[in-house]
Tab-separated table of C-alpha atoms in Angstrom:
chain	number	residue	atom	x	y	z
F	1	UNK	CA	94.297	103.295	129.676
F	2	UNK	CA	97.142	105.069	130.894
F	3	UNK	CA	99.518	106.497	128.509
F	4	UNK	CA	102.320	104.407	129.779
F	5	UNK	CA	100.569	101.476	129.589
F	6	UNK	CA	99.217	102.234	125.800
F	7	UNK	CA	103.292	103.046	124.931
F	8	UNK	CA	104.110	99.617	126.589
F	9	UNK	CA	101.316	98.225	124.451
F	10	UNK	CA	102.778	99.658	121.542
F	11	UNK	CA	106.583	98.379	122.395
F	12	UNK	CA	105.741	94.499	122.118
F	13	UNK	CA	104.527	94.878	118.555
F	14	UNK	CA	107.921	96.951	117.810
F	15	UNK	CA	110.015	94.398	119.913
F	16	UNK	CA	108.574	91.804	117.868
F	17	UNK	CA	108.758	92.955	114.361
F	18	UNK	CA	111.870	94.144	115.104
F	19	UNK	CA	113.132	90.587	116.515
F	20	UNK	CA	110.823	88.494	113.742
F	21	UNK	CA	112.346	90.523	110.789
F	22	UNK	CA	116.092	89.552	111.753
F	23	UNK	CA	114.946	85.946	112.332
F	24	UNK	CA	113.352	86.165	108.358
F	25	UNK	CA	116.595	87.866	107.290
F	26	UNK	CA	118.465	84.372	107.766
F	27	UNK	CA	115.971	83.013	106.334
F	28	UNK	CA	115.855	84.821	103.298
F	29	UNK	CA	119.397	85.029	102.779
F	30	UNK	CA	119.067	81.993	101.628
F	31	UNK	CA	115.930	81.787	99.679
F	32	UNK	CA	114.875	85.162	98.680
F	33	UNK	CA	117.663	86.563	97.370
F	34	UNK	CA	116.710	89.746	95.275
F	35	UNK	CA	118.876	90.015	92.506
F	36	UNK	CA	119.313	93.576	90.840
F	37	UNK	CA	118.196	93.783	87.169
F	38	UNK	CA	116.964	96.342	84.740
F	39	UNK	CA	113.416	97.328	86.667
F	40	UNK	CA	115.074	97.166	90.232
F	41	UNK	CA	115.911	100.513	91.815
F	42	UNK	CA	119.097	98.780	94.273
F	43	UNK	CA	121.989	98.018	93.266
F	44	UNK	CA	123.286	94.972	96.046
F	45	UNK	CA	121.752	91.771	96.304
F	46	UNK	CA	119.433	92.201	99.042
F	47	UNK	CA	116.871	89.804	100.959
F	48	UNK	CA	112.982	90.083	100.912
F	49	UNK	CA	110.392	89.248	102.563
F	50	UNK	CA	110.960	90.842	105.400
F	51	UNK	CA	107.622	92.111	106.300
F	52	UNK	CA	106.645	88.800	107.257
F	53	UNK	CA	108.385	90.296	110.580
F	54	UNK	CA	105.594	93.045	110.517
F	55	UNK	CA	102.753	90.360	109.816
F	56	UNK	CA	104.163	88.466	112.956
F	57	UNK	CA	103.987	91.409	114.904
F	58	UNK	CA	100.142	92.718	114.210
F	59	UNK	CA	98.830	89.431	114.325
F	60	UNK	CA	99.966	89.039	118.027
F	61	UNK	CA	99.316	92.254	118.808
F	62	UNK	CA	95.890	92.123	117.445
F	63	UNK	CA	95.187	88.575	119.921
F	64	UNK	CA	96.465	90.588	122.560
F	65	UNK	CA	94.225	93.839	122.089
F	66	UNK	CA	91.347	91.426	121.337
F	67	UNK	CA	92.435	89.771	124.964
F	68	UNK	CA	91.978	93.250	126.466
F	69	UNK	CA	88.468	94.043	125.082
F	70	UNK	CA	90.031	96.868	123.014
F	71	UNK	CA	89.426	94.928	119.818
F	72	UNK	CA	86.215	93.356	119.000
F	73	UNK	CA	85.435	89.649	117.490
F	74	UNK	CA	83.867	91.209	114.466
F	75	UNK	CA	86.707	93.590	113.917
F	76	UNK	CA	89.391	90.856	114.848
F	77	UNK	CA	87.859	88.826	112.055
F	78	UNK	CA	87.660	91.617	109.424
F	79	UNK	CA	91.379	92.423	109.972
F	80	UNK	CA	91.949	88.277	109.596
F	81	UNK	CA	91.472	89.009	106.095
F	82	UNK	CA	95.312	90.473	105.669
F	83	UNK	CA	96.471	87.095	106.372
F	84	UNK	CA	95.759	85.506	103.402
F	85	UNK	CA	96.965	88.359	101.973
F	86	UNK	CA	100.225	88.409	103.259
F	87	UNK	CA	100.179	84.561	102.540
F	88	UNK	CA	99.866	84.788	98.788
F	89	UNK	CA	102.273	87.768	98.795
F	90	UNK	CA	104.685	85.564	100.950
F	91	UNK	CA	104.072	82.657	97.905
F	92	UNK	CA	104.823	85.541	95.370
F	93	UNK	CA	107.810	86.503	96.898
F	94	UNK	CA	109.662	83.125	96.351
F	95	UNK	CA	108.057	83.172	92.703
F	96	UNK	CA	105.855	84.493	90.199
F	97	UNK	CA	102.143	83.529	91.131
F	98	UNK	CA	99.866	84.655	88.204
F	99	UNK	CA	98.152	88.064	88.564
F	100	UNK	CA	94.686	86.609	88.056
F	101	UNK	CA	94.893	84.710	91.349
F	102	UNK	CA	96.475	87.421	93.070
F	103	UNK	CA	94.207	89.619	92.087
F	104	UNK	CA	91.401	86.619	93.593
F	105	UNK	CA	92.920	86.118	96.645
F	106	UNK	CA	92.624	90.527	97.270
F	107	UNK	CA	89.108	90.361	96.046
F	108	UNK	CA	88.401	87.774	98.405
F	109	UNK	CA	90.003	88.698	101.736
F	110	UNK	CA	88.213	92.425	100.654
F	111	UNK	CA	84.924	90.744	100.740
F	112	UNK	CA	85.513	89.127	103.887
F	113	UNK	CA	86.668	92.193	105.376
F	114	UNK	CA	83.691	94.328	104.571
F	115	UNK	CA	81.584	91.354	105.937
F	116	UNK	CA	82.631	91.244	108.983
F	117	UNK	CA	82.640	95.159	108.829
F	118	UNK	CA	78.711	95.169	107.964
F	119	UNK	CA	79.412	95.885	104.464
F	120	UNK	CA	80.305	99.831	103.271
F	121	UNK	CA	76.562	101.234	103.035
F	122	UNK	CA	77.741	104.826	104.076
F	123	UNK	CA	80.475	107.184	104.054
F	124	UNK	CA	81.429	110.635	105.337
F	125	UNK	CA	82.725	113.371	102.611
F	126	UNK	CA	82.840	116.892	103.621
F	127	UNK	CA	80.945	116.735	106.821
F	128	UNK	CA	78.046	114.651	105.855
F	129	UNK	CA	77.142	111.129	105.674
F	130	UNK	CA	76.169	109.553	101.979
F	131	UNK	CA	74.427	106.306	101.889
F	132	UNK	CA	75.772	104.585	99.102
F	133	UNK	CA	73.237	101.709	98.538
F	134	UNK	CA	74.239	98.509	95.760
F	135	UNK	CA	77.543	100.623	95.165
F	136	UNK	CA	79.020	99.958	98.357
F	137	UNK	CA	80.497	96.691	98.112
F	138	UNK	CA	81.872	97.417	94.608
F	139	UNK	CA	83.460	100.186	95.736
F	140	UNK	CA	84.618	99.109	99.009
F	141	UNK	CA	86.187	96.389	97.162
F	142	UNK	CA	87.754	98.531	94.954
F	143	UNK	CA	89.770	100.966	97.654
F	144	UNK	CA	91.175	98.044	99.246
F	145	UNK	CA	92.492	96.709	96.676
F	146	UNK	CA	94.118	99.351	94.996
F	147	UNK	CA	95.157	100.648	98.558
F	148	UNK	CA	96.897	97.194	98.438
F	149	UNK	CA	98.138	97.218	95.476
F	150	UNK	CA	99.287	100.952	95.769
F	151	UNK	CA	101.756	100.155	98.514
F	152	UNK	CA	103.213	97.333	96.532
F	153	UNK	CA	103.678	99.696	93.873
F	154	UNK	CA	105.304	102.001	95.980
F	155	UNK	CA	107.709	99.760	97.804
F	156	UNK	CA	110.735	100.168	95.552
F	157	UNK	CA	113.306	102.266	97.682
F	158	UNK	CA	115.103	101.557	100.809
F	159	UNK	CA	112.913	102.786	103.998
F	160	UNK	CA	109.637	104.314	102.228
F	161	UNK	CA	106.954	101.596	102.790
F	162	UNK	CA	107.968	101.878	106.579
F	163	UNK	CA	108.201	105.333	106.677
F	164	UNK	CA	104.668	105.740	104.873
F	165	UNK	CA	102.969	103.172	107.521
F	166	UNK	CA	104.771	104.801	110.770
F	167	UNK	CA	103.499	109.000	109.452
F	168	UNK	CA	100.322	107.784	108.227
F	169	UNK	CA	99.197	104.717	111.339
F	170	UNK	CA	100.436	107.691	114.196
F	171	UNK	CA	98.366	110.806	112.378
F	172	UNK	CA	95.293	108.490	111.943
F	173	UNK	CA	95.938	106.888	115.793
F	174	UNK	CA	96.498	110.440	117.020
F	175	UNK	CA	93.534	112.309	114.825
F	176	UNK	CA	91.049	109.074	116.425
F	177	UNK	CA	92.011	110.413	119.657
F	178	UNK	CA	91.480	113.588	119.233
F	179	UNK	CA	88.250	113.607	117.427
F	180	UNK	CA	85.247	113.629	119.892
F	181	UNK	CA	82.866	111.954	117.836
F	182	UNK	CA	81.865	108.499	118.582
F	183	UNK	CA	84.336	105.957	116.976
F	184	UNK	CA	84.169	101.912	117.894
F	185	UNK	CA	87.090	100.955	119.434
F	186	UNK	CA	90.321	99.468	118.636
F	187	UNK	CA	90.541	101.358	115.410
F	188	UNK	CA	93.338	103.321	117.093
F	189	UNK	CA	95.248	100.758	118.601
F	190	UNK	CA	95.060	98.944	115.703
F	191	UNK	CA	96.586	101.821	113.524
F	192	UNK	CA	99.139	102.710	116.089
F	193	UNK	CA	99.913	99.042	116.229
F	194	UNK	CA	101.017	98.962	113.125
F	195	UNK	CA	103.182	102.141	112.627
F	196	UNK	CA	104.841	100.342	115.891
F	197	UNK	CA	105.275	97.008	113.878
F	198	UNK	CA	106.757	99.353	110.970
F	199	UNK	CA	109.214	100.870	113.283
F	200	UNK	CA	110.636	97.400	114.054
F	201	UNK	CA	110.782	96.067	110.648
F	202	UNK	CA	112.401	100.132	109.830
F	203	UNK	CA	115.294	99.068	112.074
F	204	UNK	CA	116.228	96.832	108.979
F	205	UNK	CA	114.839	98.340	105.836
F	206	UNK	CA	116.467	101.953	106.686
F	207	UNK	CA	118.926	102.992	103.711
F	208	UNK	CA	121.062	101.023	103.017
F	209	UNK	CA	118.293	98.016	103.375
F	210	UNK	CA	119.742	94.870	104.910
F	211	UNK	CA	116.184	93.461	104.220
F	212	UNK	CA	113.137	94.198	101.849
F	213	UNK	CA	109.233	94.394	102.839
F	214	UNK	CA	108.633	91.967	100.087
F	215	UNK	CA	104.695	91.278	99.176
F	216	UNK	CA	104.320	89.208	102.635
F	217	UNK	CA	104.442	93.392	103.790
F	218	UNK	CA	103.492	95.445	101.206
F	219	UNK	CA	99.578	93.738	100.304
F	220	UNK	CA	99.639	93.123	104.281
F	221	UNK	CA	100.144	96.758	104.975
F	222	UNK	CA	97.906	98.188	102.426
F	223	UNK	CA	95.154	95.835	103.140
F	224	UNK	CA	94.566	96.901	106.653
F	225	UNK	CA	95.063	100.727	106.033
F	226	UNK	CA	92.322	100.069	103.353
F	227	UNK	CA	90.057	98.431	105.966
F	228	UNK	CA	91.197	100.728	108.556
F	229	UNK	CA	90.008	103.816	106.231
F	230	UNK	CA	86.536	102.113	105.398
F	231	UNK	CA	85.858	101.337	108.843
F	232	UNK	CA	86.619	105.202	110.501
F	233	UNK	CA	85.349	106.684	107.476
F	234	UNK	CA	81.915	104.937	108.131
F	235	UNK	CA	81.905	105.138	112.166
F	236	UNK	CA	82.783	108.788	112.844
F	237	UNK	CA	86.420	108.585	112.641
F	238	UNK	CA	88.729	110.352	109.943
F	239	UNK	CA	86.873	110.484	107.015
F	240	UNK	CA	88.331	109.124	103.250
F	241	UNK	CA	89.381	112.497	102.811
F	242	UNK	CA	91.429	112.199	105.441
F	243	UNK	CA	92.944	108.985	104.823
F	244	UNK	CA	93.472	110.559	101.131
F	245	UNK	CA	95.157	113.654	102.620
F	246	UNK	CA	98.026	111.391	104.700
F	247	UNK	CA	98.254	108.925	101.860
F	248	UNK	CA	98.672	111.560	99.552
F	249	UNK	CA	102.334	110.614	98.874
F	250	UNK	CA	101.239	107.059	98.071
F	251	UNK	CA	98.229	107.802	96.234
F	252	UNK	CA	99.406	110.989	93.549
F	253	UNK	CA	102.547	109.178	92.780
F	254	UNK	CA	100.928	105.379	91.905
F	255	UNK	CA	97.992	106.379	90.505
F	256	UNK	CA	99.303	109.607	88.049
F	257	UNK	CA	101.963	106.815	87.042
F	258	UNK	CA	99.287	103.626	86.193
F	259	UNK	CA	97.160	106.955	84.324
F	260	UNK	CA	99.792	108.200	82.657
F	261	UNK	CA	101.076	104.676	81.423
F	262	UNK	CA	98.106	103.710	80.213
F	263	UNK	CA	97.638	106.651	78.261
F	264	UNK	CA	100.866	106.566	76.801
F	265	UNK	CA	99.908	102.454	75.718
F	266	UNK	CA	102.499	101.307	77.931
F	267	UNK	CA	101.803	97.636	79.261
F	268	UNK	CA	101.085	99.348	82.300
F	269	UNK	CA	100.859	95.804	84.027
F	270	UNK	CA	104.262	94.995	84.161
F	271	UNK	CA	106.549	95.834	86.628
F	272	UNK	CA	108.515	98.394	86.119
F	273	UNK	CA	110.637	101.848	87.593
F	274	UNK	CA	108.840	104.587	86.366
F	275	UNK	CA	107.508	106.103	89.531
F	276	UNK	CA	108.412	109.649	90.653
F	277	UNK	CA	110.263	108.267	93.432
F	278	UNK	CA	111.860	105.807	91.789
F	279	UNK	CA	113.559	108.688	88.882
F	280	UNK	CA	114.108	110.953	92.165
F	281	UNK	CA	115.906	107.774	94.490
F	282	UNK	CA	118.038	107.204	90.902
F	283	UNK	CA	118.988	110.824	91.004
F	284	UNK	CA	119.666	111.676	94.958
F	285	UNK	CA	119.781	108.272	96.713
F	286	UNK	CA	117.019	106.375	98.528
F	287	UNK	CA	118.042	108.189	102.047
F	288	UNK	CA	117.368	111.305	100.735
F	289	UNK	CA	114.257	110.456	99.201
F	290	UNK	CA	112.524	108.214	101.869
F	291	UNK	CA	113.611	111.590	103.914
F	292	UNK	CA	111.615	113.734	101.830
F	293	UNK	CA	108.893	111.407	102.284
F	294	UNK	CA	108.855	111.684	105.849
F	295	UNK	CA	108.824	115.251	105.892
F	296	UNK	CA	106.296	115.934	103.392
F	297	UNK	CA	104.270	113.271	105.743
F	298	UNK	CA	105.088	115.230	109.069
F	299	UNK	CA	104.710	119.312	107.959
F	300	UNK	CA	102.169	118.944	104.874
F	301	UNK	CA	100.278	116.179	104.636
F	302	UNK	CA	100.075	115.419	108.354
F	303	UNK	CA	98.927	119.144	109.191
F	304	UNK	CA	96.592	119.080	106.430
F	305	UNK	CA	94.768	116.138	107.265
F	306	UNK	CA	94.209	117.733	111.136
F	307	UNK	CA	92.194	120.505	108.884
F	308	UNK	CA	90.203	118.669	107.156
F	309	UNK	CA	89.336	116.572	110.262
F	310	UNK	CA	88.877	120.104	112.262
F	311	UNK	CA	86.562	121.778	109.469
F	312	UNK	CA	85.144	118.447	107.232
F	313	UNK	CA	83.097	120.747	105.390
F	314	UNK	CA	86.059	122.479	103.603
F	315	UNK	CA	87.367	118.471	103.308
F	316	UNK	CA	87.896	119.135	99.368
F	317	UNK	CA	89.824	121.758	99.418
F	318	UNK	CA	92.056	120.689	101.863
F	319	UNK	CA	92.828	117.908	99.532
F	320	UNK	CA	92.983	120.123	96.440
F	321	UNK	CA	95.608	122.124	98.702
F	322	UNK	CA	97.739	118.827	99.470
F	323	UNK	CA	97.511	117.183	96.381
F	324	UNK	CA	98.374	120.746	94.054
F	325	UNK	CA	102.288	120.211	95.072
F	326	UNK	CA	102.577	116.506	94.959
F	327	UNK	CA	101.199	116.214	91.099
F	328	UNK	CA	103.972	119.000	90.296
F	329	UNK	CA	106.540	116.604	91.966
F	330	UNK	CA	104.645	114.149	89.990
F	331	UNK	CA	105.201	116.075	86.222
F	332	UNK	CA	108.841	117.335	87.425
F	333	UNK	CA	110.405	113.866	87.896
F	334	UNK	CA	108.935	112.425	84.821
F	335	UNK	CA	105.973	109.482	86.551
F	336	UNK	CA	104.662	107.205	83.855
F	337	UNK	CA	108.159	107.452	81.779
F	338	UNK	CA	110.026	105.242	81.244
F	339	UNK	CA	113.659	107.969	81.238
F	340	UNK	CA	112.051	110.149	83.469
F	341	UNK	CA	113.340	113.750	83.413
F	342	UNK	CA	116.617	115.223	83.247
C-alpha cells in the first residue's frame, strides 16, 4: 500500500469521528449533561459521551480494513469485544451501573478477546519469548482490564485521553513498521486507526472541551490498546515493555495513585481527583497539562520506547529510565492525596 493511499485510509476514520462526535454533542446536550461537583476537575457544564464518535469511527474502519484483507476474521472478532465495552460504558454514562457488572461485562469481552486471539500462552520480555502456561489467561485478563480501567481513570482533563491514544496508536503504528520481524497484519492499521479516530473526536475535547470521552470512549479505548499490546507482544511486534514505555504517562500516574490510596485506607474505589494530573490541571490549567502530556509522549517516552524496541535485551532498563522521572512527577504533585501538594 502506497503511503497516500494508507493516509487516505487513515482520513475516513478521522472524518468520521470527527463528524459522529458533533452529531453525539446534540445529543448529549440534552441527556448527558455533566454537572461540576466536588470530584470533577471542570468547572462548566459540559456534555459526555462523546467517544461514542470514536467507537463509530473504528468500528467502520475496522469493516473496511477487514474488506481489504488487511484485517483478519479472527482479529476482527477479537477487537468485537470493545463493543460491548463501549456499550456498558455508554449505559454508565447516562447512570450509575453497579461496579460488579461492569467489572463482568470487562472480564467477559477480555475473554472473548484472547479467544479469538488463541489465548496469551507466550510473551516477549527483554528479547526472549516466555511461555507462560495456566497463567496466561489470568493474566491476559488482568492487563486488559486494568488497561481499561486505567484510561477511565485517567480521563479527567480536557484533551488527555485523546492526546494519550493519538502519541501512543502512531509510535506503536510507526515502531510495527519499522520492526522487521514477522508481525500478522492489521495490527498497525488498527493502531493507527485509532490515533486517527482520536484526532477527530480531539477536534472537540481540546481545552476548553465542548464534549467529554465519557465511558462509551474511555473502556473502548483502553480495551483495544490492551488487546492491541497482547497481540504484538505475542507475534513479534513491540513487546509489553514497549507498550509500558509509551503508556508510561497512563500507567505511573493510575497505578502509584490506586497503591498509594489503598495504603493510606482510602476507599480507593470511589471516584475521586487525586491523580497527579488532576492536582497539576487544578494548579496550571488543563491546556497546559494535556500539553505536557504530549510532550513527555513525543521526546521521552516515544524515543524511549524506539530503544527498547532497537536493543530488547536492555528492555528493563529502558523502562527503569522512563519511569524514574514520571514517579517523581508522581510524589511532587501529591497522587493518592486527597490536597495534593502545595
Amino acid at each position: 500500500m502506497s503511503l497516500f493511499s494508507y493516509l487516505l485510509l487513515l482520513f475516513f476514520p478521522f472524518l468520521v469521528a470527527a463528524f459522529a462526535t458533533c452529531a453525539v454533542r446534540g445529543y448529549a446536550l440534552k441527556r448527558l449533561l455533566d454537572l461540576p461537583n466536588a470530584r470533577s476537575s471542570h468547572s462548566v457544564p459540559t456534555p459526555r459521551g462523546g467517544g461514542l464518535g470514536i467507537v463509530a469511527a473504528l468500528v467502520l474502519a475496522t469493516l473496511q480494513l477487514h474488506g481489504l484483507g488487511l484485517v483478519s476474521s479472527d482479529w476482527l472478532l477479537a477487537l468485537a469485544g470493545a463493543v460491548p465495552v463501549a456499550a456498558f460504558g455508554f449505559w454508565d454514562d447516562h447512570g450509575h451501573v453497579p461496579a460488579r457488572w461492569r467489572l463482568l461485562a470487562q472480564v467477559a469481552a477480555a475473554g472473548w478477546a484472547l479467544y479469538w486471539l488463541g489465548g496469551c500462552g507466550t510473551l516477549r520480555l527483554a528479547g526472549e519469548a516466555y511461555a507462560l502456561g495456566g497463567w496466561g489467561l489470568p493474566l491476559g485478563l488482568l492487563f486488559i482490564v486494568w488497561v481499561l480501567n486505567l484510561f477511565n481513570f485517567m480521563d479527567g482533563i480536557d484533551g488527555i485521553a485523546g492526546v494519550e491514544t493519538i502519541t501512543v496508536g502512531l509510535t506503536v503504528a510507526a515502531l510495527i513498521g519499522l520492526d522487521p520481524a514477522p508481525v500478522l497484519p492489521g495490527s498497525a492499521e488498527v493502531a493507527a486507526a485509532l490515533a486517527a479516530a482520536a484526532g477527530g473526536f480531539l477536534l472537540w475535547n481540546w481545552p476548553p472541551a465542548k464534549i467529554f470521552m465519557g465511558d462509551v470512549g474511555s473502556g473502548f479505548v483502553g480495551f483495544l490498546l490492551g488487546v492491541l499490546a497482547l497481540r504484538t507482544a505475542a507475534t513479534g511486534g513491540p513487546s509489553l515493555a514497549v507498550w509500558l514505555i509509551a503508556l508510561g504517562v497512563f500507567f505511573v500516574d493510575a497505578s502509584f495513585t490506586l497503591l498509594r490510596r489503598m495504603a493510606d485506607g482510602q476507599r480507593w474505589y470511589e471516584a475521586h481527583r487525586s491523580h497527579a494530573y488532576q492536582h497539576a490541571a487544578q494548579r496550571y490549567g488543563h491546556r497546559p497539562v494535556t500539553l505536557a502530556v504530549l510532550a513527555i509522549n513525543l521526546f521521552w517516552l516515544g524515543p524511549l520506547a524506539w530503544a527498547a524496541a532497537r536493543w530488547p535485551a536492555l528492555e528493563w532498563a529502558w523502562l527503569g529510565v522512563a519511569y524514574a522521572p514520571l514517579l517523581a512527577l508522581a510524589l511532587r504533585f501529591g497522587a493518592g492525596l486527597s490536597h495534593g501538594t502545595r
